[in-house]
Amino acid sequence: MSANPDFIYQPPMSPYLDVIFHDDDILVLNKSSGLLSVPGRLPEHQDCLQHRVQRVFPSATIVHRLDMATSGIIIMALNKPAHVAISRQFEQRKTKKSYVARVFGHIKEVQGSVDLPLICDWPNRPKQKVDHDNGKPSLTHYQVLDHSDYGKQSALSACESTLVELTPITGRSHQLRVHMLALGHPILGDRLYAQGQALTASERLQLHAKTLSLAHPVTNKWLSFDSPCPFD
């Protein structure tokens, strides 16, 4: 059973690749919304960031992923030692990441945290859900950036929205999307979790991986990368 049976994969072609930085060990890219990070099982789901990158950088390997609908910064390794070193930083939560999202409604608190365990909603996969008995610990901090009405300049329905900065402490699948939903503020344009105005207010998921900081796998120099938010 699919949670989104009407989905047709139409990956964006421009830009085909958006490289922010690269050296002999790492490659940092800005992934477009609508592009898979890795290939899917079906033949029509083979076009993805990994395959596009490997045509130019054949040794590149995926270290972490972004949801297909999420845009923003993603890092790849260009050799095995770099892959091991970067993976270890992610596993030990030494990397620093922040996202920007536009969510439905008016979040009253200026900042806060969502500490809710998550597990795969198996009958509705790939959806995830809160499960206090069996879920894995999941923590997200949020900071309100702005309140506004969104959608008035388009044919889509306008709605009250909040622009938030999200900092995931853990890295569960769909963590930010489900945590915002649990607050009662689904991310605009979320085809898996949003309904009504929250779904129709945007043609894309309004979630963007804006910053990533980590130690270089060889020099150990602290690096910070930033990608401007396309819907801010």
PDB file of C-alpha atoms in Angstrom:
ATOM      1  CA  MET A   1       0.000   0.000   0.000  1.00  0.00           C
ATOM      2  CA  SER A   2       1.290   3.471  -0.876  1.00  0.00           C
ATOM      3  CA  ALA A   3       0.586   6.627   1.114  1.00  0.00           C
ATOM      4  CA  ASN A   4       0.637   8.617  -2.138  1.00  0.00           C
ATOM      5  CA  PRO A   5      -0.697   6.357  -4.936  1.00  0.00           C
ATOM      6  CA  ASP A   6      -1.104   9.207  -7.469  1.00  0.00           C
ATOM      7  CA  PHE A   7       2.579  10.180  -7.300  1.00  0.00           C
ATOM      8  CA  ILE A   8       4.362  10.577 -10.639  1.00  0.00           C
ATOM      9  CA  TYR A   9       8.100  11.174 -10.433  1.00  0.00           C
ATOM     10  CA  GLN A  10       9.107  14.224 -12.480  1.00  0.00           C
ATOM     11  CA  PRO A  11      12.566  15.249 -11.240  1.00  0.00           C
ATOM     12  CA  PRO A  12      13.616  18.838 -11.965  1.00  0.00           C
ATOM     13  CA  MET A  13      16.187  19.214 -14.730  1.00  0.00           C
ATOM     14  CA  SER A  14      17.331  22.781 -14.065  1.00  0.00           C
ATOM     15  CA  PRO A  15      19.664  23.074 -12.357  1.00  0.00           C
ATOM     16  CA  TYR A  16      20.796  19.541 -13.180  1.00  0.00           C
ATOM     17  CA  LEU A  17      23.496  19.788 -10.499  1.00  0.00           C
ATOM     18  CA  ASP A  18      24.201  22.635  -8.087  1.00  0.00           C
ATOM     19  CA  VAL A  19      27.670  22.180  -6.570  1.00  0.00           C
ATOM     20  CA  ILE A  20      28.443  24.479  -3.628  1.00  0.00           C
ATOM     21  CA  PHE A  21      31.921  23.165  -2.803  1.00  0.00           C
ATOM     22  CA  HIS A  22      34.260  20.314  -3.602  1.00  0.00           C
ATOM     23  CA  ASP A  23      37.845  19.232  -3.023  1.00  0.00           C
ATOM     24  CA  ASP A  24      39.615  15.875  -3.168  1.00  0.00           C
ATOM     25  CA  ASP A  25      37.552  14.428  -0.315  1.00  0.00           C
ATOM     26  CA  ILE A  26      34.080  15.948  -0.140  1.00  0.00           C
ATOM     27  CA  LEU A  27      31.362  17.316  -2.372  1.00  0.00           C
ATOM     28  CA  VAL A  28      28.675  19.683  -1.083  1.00  0.00           C
ATOM     29  CA  LEU A  29      25.544  20.211  -3.162  1.00  0.00           C
ATOM     30  CA  ASN A  30      22.276  22.086  -3.111  1.00  0.00           C
ATOM     31  CA  LYS A  31      19.583  19.491  -3.897  1.00  0.00           C
ATOM     32  CA  SER A  32      16.432  20.610  -5.645  1.00  0.00           C
ATOM     33  CA  SER A  33      12.997  19.808  -4.270  1.00  0.00           C
ATOM     34  CA  GLY A  34      11.503  16.894  -6.202  1.00  0.00           C
ATOM     35  CA  LEU A  35      14.789  15.046  -6.789  1.00  0.00           C
ATOM     36  CA  LEU A  36      15.480  11.724  -5.076  1.00  0.00           C
ATOM     37  CA  SER A  37      18.740  11.533  -3.125  1.00  0.00           C
ATOM     38  CA  VAL A  38      19.215   7.864  -4.095  1.00  0.00           C
ATOM     39  CA  PRO A  39      17.511   5.700  -6.737  1.00  0.00           C
ATOM     40  CA  GLY A  40      14.219   4.024  -6.077  1.00  0.00           C
ATOM     41  CA  ARG A  41      13.351   0.445  -6.945  1.00  0.00           C
ATOM     42  CA  LEU A  42      11.376   1.185 -10.122  1.00  0.00           C
ATOM     43  CA  PRO A  43      13.083   1.941 -13.463  1.00  0.00           C
ATOM     44  CA  GLU A  44      11.396   5.360 -13.622  1.00  0.00           C
ATOM     45  CA  HIS A  45      12.903   6.262 -10.237  1.00  0.00           C
ATOM     46  CA  GLN A  46      16.565   5.873 -11.264  1.00  0.00           C
ATOM     47  CA  ASP A  47      17.257   9.551 -11.923  1.00  0.00           C
ATOM     48  CA  CYS A  48      18.553  10.886  -8.604  1.00  0.00           C
ATOM     49  CA  LEU A  49      21.210  13.096  -7.062  1.00  0.00           C
ATOM     50  CA  GLN A  50      23.566  10.160  -6.527  1.00  0.00           C
ATOM     51  CA  HIS A  51      23.500   9.043 -10.176  1.00  0.00           C
ATOM     52  CA  ARG A  52      23.771  12.616 -11.484  1.00  0.00           C
ATOM     53  CA  VAL A  53      26.795  13.285  -9.301  1.00  0.00           C
ATOM     54  CA  GLN A  54      28.503   9.987 -10.178  1.00  0.00           C
ATOM     55  CA  ARG A  55      28.484  10.906 -13.874  1.00  0.00           C
ATOM     56  CA  VAL A  56      30.847  13.767 -12.981  1.00  0.00           C
ATOM     57  CA  PHE A  57      32.466  12.408  -9.800  1.00  0.00           C
ATOM     58  CA  PRO A  58      32.445   8.586 -10.234  1.00  0.00           C
ATOM     59  CA  SER A  59      33.812   7.896  -6.728  1.00  0.00           C
ATOM     60  CA  ALA A  60      31.120   9.934  -4.922  1.00  0.00           C
ATOM     61  CA  THR A  61      29.045   8.126  -2.291  1.00  0.00           C
ATOM     62  CA  ILE A  62      25.971   9.173  -0.315  1.00  0.00           C
ATOM     63  CA  VAL A  63      26.631   9.774   3.394  1.00  0.00           C
ATOM     64  CA  HIS A  64      23.193  11.064   4.394  1.00  0.00           C
ATOM     65  CA  ARG A  65      19.931  11.789   2.593  1.00  0.00           C
ATOM     66  CA  LEU A  66      17.262  14.424   2.196  1.00  0.00           C
ATOM     67  CA  ASP A  67      13.643  13.543   1.481  1.00  0.00           C
ATOM     68  CA  MET A  68      12.785  13.844  -2.205  1.00  0.00           C
ATOM     69  CA  ALA A  69      10.540  16.860  -1.549  1.00  0.00           C
ATOM     70  CA  THR A  70      13.097  18.625   0.670  1.00  0.00           C
ATOM     71  CA  SER A  71      15.613  20.988  -0.904  1.00  0.00           C
ATOM     72  CA  GLY A  72      18.973  22.145   0.379  1.00  0.00           C
ATOM     73  CA  ILE A  73      22.455  21.150   1.461  1.00  0.00           C
ATOM     74  CA  ILE A  74      23.680  17.593   1.221  1.00  0.00           C
ATOM     75  CA  ILE A  75      27.264  16.319   1.470  1.00  0.00           C
ATOM     76  CA  MET A  76      28.843  13.359  -0.332  1.00  0.00           C
ATOM     77  CA  ALA A  77      32.210  11.668   0.162  1.00  0.00           C
ATOM     78  CA  LEU A  78      34.721  11.238  -2.666  1.00  0.00           C
ATOM     79  CA  ASN A  79      36.725   8.393  -1.115  1.00  0.00           C
ATOM     80  CA  LYS A  80      36.241   5.678   1.483  1.00  0.00           C
ATOM     81  CA  PRO A  81      38.189   7.298   4.367  1.00  0.00           C
ATOM     82  CA  ALA A  82      36.174  10.497   3.944  1.00  0.00           C
ATOM     83  CA  HIS A  83      32.932   8.489   3.891  1.00  0.00           C
ATOM     84  CA  VAL A  84      33.852   6.716   7.129  1.00  0.00           C
ATOM     85  CA  ALA A  85      34.900   9.955   8.855  1.00  0.00           C
ATOM     86  CA  ILE A  86      31.789  11.901   7.843  1.00  0.00           C
ATOM     87  CA  SER A  87      29.481   9.002   8.701  1.00  0.00           C
ATOM     88  CA  ARG A  88      31.018   8.842  12.153  1.00  0.00           C
ATOM     89  CA  GLN A  89      30.321  12.556  12.692  1.00  0.00           C
ATOM     90  CA  PHE A  90      26.662  12.061  11.780  1.00  0.00           C
ATOM     91  CA  GLU A  91      26.357   9.007  14.015  1.00  0.00           C
ATOM     92  CA  GLN A  92      27.969  10.814  16.955  1.00  0.00           C
ATOM     93  CA  ARG A  93      25.833  13.933  16.314  1.00  0.00           C
ATOM     94  CA  LYS A  94      28.874  16.131  15.842  1.00  0.00           C
ATOM     95  CA  THR A  95      27.486  17.761  12.705  1.00  0.00           C
ATOM     96  CA  LYS A  96      25.313  20.867  13.002  1.00  0.00           C
ATOM     97  CA  LYS A  97      22.273  21.212  10.772  1.00  0.00           C
ATOM     98  CA  SER A  98      19.450  23.698  10.475  1.00  0.00           C
ATOM     99  CA  TYR A  99      16.400  23.798   8.266  1.00  0.00           C
ATOM    100  CA  VAL A 100      13.857  26.457   7.345  1.00  0.00           C
ATOM    101  CA  ALA A 101      10.186  25.542   6.977  1.00  0.00           C
ATOM    102  CA  ARG A 102       6.974  27.404   6.376  1.00  0.00           C
ATOM    103  CA  VAL A 103       4.215  25.771   8.400  1.00  0.00           C
ATOM    104  CA  PHE A 104       0.463  26.134   8.532  1.00  0.00           C
ATOM    105  CA  GLY A 105      -1.037  28.443  11.148  1.00  0.00           C
ATOM    106  CA  HIS A 106       0.399  30.786  13.752  1.00  0.00           C
ATOM    107  CA  ILE A 107       2.889  29.244  16.190  1.00  0.00           C
ATOM    108  CA  LYS A 108       2.445  31.236  19.391  1.00  0.00           C
ATOM    109  CA  GLU A 109       5.648  30.270  21.203  1.00  0.00           C
ATOM    110  CA  VAL A 110       8.754  32.062  19.937  1.00  0.00           C
ATOM    111  CA  GLN A 111      10.804  28.929  20.433  1.00  0.00           C
ATOM    112  CA  GLY A 112      10.409  25.432  21.773  1.00  0.00           C
ATOM    113  CA  SER A 113      11.176  21.752  21.355  1.00  0.00           C
ATOM    114  CA  VAL A 114       9.317  18.673  20.166  1.00  0.00           C
ATOM    115  CA  ASP A 115      10.435  15.514  21.950  1.00  0.00           C
ATOM    116  CA  LEU A 116       8.291  12.713  20.507  1.00  0.00           C
ATOM    117  CA  PRO A 117       9.427   9.161  19.585  1.00  0.00           C
ATOM    118  CA  LEU A 118       8.893   8.112  15.969  1.00  0.00           C
ATOM    119  CA  ILE A 119       8.372   4.831  14.157  1.00  0.00           C
ATOM    120  CA  CYS A 120       7.435   3.791  10.623  1.00  0.00           C
ATOM    121  CA  ASP A 121       3.668   3.748  10.033  1.00  0.00           C
ATOM    122  CA  TRP A 122       4.058   0.393   8.286  1.00  0.00           C
ATOM    123  CA  PRO A 123       0.635   0.044   6.589  1.00  0.00           C
ATOM    124  CA  ASN A 124       1.055   3.596   5.235  1.00  0.00           C
ATOM    125  CA  ARG A 125       4.794   3.572   4.528  1.00  0.00           C
ATOM    126  CA  PRO A 126       6.820   5.650   3.866  1.00  0.00           C
ATOM    127  CA  LYS A 127       4.869   7.680   6.427  1.00  0.00           C
ATOM    128  CA  GLN A 128       6.132   7.839  10.011  1.00  0.00           C
ATOM    129  CA  LYS A 129       4.135   8.334  13.208  1.00  0.00           C
ATOM    130  CA  VAL A 130       4.511   9.138  16.892  1.00  0.00           C
ATOM    131  CA  ASP A 131       4.647   5.968  19.011  1.00  0.00           C
ATOM    132  CA  HIS A 132       5.359   6.395  22.717  1.00  0.00           C
ATOM    133  CA  ASP A 133       5.761   2.640  23.267  1.00  0.00           C
ATOM    134  CA  ASN A 134       7.916   1.542  20.347  1.00  0.00           C
ATOM    135  CA  GLY A 135       9.207   4.695  18.674  1.00  0.00           C
ATOM    136  CA  LYS A 136      12.847   5.828  18.597  1.00  0.00           C
ATOM    137  CA  PRO A 137      13.692   8.956  20.630  1.00  0.00           C
ATOM    138  CA  SER A 138      13.424  12.020  18.396  1.00  0.00           C
ATOM    139  CA  LEU A 139      14.120  15.641  19.299  1.00  0.00           C
ATOM    140  CA  THR A 140      13.638  18.844  17.295  1.00  0.00           C
ATOM    141  CA  HIS A 141      14.198  22.444  18.418  1.00  0.00           C
ATOM    142  CA  TYR A 142      12.310  25.249  16.672  1.00  0.00           C
ATOM    143  CA  GLN A 143      12.608  29.031  16.499  1.00  0.00           C
ATOM    144  CA  VAL A 144       9.949  31.280  14.956  1.00  0.00           C
ATOM    145  CA  LEU A 145      11.351  33.613  12.277  1.00  0.00           C
ATOM    146  CA  ASP A 146       8.237  35.302  10.899  1.00  0.00           C
ATOM    147  CA  HIS A 147       4.449  35.181  10.655  1.00  0.00           C
ATOM    148  CA  SER A 148       2.617  35.938   7.420  1.00  0.00           C
ATOM    149  CA  ASP A 149      -0.240  35.068   5.113  1.00  0.00           C
ATOM    150  CA  TYR A 150       1.009  32.820   2.353  1.00  0.00           C
ATOM    151  CA  GLY A 151      -0.373  32.137  -1.112  1.00  0.00           C
ATOM    152  CA  LYS A 152      -2.103  35.434  -1.872  1.00  0.00           C
ATOM    153  CA  GLN A 153       0.112  36.127  -4.869  1.00  0.00           C
ATOM    154  CA  SER A 154      -0.900  32.920  -6.608  1.00  0.00           C
ATOM    155  CA  ALA A 155      -4.021  31.089  -7.637  1.00  0.00           C
ATOM    156  CA  LEU A 156      -3.559  28.840  -4.635  1.00  0.00           C
ATOM    157  CA  SER A 157      -5.504  29.452  -1.464  1.00  0.00           C
ATOM    158  CA  ALA A 158      -3.955  31.833   1.046  1.00  0.00           C
ATOM    159  CA  CYS A 159      -3.438  30.760   4.631  1.00  0.00           C
ATOM    160  CA  GLU A 160      -1.855  32.031   7.806  1.00  0.00           C
ATOM    161  CA  SER A 161       1.643  30.636   8.116  1.00  0.00           C
ATOM    162  CA  THR A 162       4.779  30.724  10.249  1.00  0.00           C
ATOM    163  CA  LEU A 163       8.350  30.641   9.024  1.00  0.00           C
ATOM    164  CA  VAL A 164      10.465  28.592  11.434  1.00  0.00           C
ATOM    165  CA  GLU A 165      14.051  27.495  11.829  1.00  0.00           C
ATOM    166  CA  LEU A 166      14.235  23.804  12.738  1.00  0.00           C
ATOM    167  CA  THR A 167      17.227  22.142  14.371  1.00  0.00           C
ATOM    168  CA  PRO A 168      17.037  18.337  14.460  1.00  0.00           C
ATOM    169  CA  ILE A 169      19.059  16.789  17.267  1.00  0.00           C
ATOM    170  CA  THR A 170      18.269  13.278  16.069  1.00  0.00           C
ATOM    171  CA  GLY A 171      17.950  12.298  12.409  1.00  0.00           C
ATOM    172  CA  ARG A 172      14.834  10.156  12.050  1.00  0.00           C
ATOM    173  CA  SER A 173      13.053   9.720   8.746  1.00  0.00           C
ATOM    174  CA  HIS A 174      10.480  12.498   8.218  1.00  0.00           C
ATOM    175  CA  GLN A 175      11.286  13.778  11.724  1.00  0.00           C
ATOM    176  CA  LEU A 176      10.714  17.476  11.023  1.00  0.00           C
ATOM    177  CA  ARG A 177       7.556  16.831   9.025  1.00  0.00           C
ATOM    178  CA  VAL A 178       5.954  14.626  11.698  1.00  0.00           C
ATOM    179  CA  HIS A 179       7.053  16.816  14.619  1.00  0.00           C
ATOM    180  CA  MET A 180       5.530  19.916  13.027  1.00  0.00           C
ATOM    181  CA  LEU A 181       2.356  17.939  12.315  1.00  0.00           C
ATOM    182  CA  ALA A 182       2.276  16.846  15.968  1.00  0.00           C
ATOM    183  CA  LEU A 183       2.386  20.526  16.990  1.00  0.00           C
ATOM    184  CA  GLY A 184      -0.681  21.114  14.844  1.00  0.00           C
ATOM    185  CA  HIS A 185       1.343  23.023  12.249  1.00  0.00           C
ATOM    186  CA  PRO A 186       2.051  20.787   9.219  1.00  0.00           C
ATOM    187  CA  ILE A 187       4.594  22.044   6.701  1.00  0.00           C
ATOM    188  CA  LEU A 188       2.949  23.711   3.708  1.00  0.00           C
ATOM    189  CA  GLY A 189       2.774  21.577   0.580  1.00  0.00           C
ATOM    190  CA  ASP A 190       3.476  18.314   2.412  1.00  0.00           C
ATOM    191  CA  ARG A 191       1.799  15.688   0.224  1.00  0.00           C
ATOM    192  CA  LEU A 192       2.195  12.989   2.867  1.00  0.00           C
ATOM    193  CA  TYR A 193       1.100  14.775   6.032  1.00  0.00           C
ATOM    194  CA  ALA A 194      -0.742  18.021   5.196  1.00  0.00           C
ATOM    195  CA  GLN A 195      -4.417  18.383   4.342  1.00  0.00           C
ATOM    196  CA  GLY A 196      -6.746  21.144   3.160  1.00  0.00           C
ATOM    197  CA  GLN A 197      -5.218  24.613   2.969  1.00  0.00           C
ATOM    198  CA  ALA A 198      -1.910  23.400   4.387  1.00  0.00           C
ATOM    199  CA  LEU A 199      -1.574  21.110   1.360  1.00  0.00           C
ATOM    200  CA  THR A 200      -2.899  23.419  -1.376  1.00  0.00           C
ATOM    201  CA  ALA A 201      -1.047  26.574  -0.263  1.00  0.00           C
ATOM    202  CA  SER A 202       2.180  25.435  -1.938  1.00  0.00           C
ATOM    203  CA  GLU A 203       3.062  23.285  -4.925  1.00  0.00           C
ATOM    204  CA  ARG A 204       6.213  22.066  -3.148  1.00  0.00           C
ATOM    205  CA  LEU A 205       7.098  20.984   0.365  1.00  0.00           C
ATOM    206  CA  GLN A 206       8.287  24.152   2.090  1.00  0.00           C
ATOM    207  CA  LEU A 207      11.214  22.542   3.879  1.00  0.00           C
ATOM    208  CA  HIS A 208      14.812  23.496   3.091  1.00  0.00           C
ATOM    209  CA  ALA A 209      18.101  22.237   4.543  1.00  0.00           C
ATOM    210  CA  LYS A 210      19.740  25.646   4.966  1.00  0.00           C
ATOM    211  CA  THR A 211      22.974  25.060   6.871  1.00  0.00           C
ATOM    212  CA  LEU A 212      25.406  22.227   7.513  1.00  0.00           C
ATOM    213  CA  SER A 213      28.589  22.420   9.590  1.00  0.00           C
ATOM    214  CA  LEU A 214      31.096  19.647  10.199  1.00  0.00           C
ATOM    215  CA  ALA A 215      34.809  18.904  10.511  1.00  0.00           C
ATOM    216  CA  HIS A 216      36.635  18.220   7.263  1.00  0.00           C
ATOM    217  CA  PRO A 217      37.342  14.457   7.189  1.00  0.00           C
ATOM    218  CA  VAL A 218      41.066  14.947   6.439  1.00  0.00           C
ATOM    219  CA  THR A 219      42.165  18.378   7.700  1.00  0.00           C
ATOM    220  CA  ASN A 220      39.700  18.408  10.632  1.00  0.00           C
ATOM    221  CA  LYS A 221      39.040  22.069   9.837  1.00  0.00           C
ATOM    222  CA  TRP A 222      35.520  23.164  10.822  1.00  0.00           C
ATOM    223  CA  LEU A 223      33.479  23.922   7.700  1.00  0.00           C
ATOM    224  CA  SER A 224      30.114  25.661   7.469  1.00  0.00           C
ATOM    225  CA  PHE A 225      27.891  25.761   4.383  1.00  0.00           C
ATOM    226  CA  ASP A 226      24.746  27.799   3.759  1.00  0.00           C
ATOM    227  CA  SER A 227      22.107  27.586   1.035  1.00  0.00           C
ATOM    228  CA  PRO A 228      19.614  30.472   0.667  1.00  0.00           C
ATOM    229  CA  CYS A 229      16.024  29.404   1.312  1.00  0.00           C
ATOM    230  CA  PRO A 230      14.086  29.413  -1.999  1.00  0.00           C
ATOM    231  CA  PHE A 231      10.721  30.214  -0.403  1.00  0.00           C
ATOM    232  CA  ASP A 232      11.796  32.715   2.283  1.00  0.00           C
TER     233      ASP A 232
END
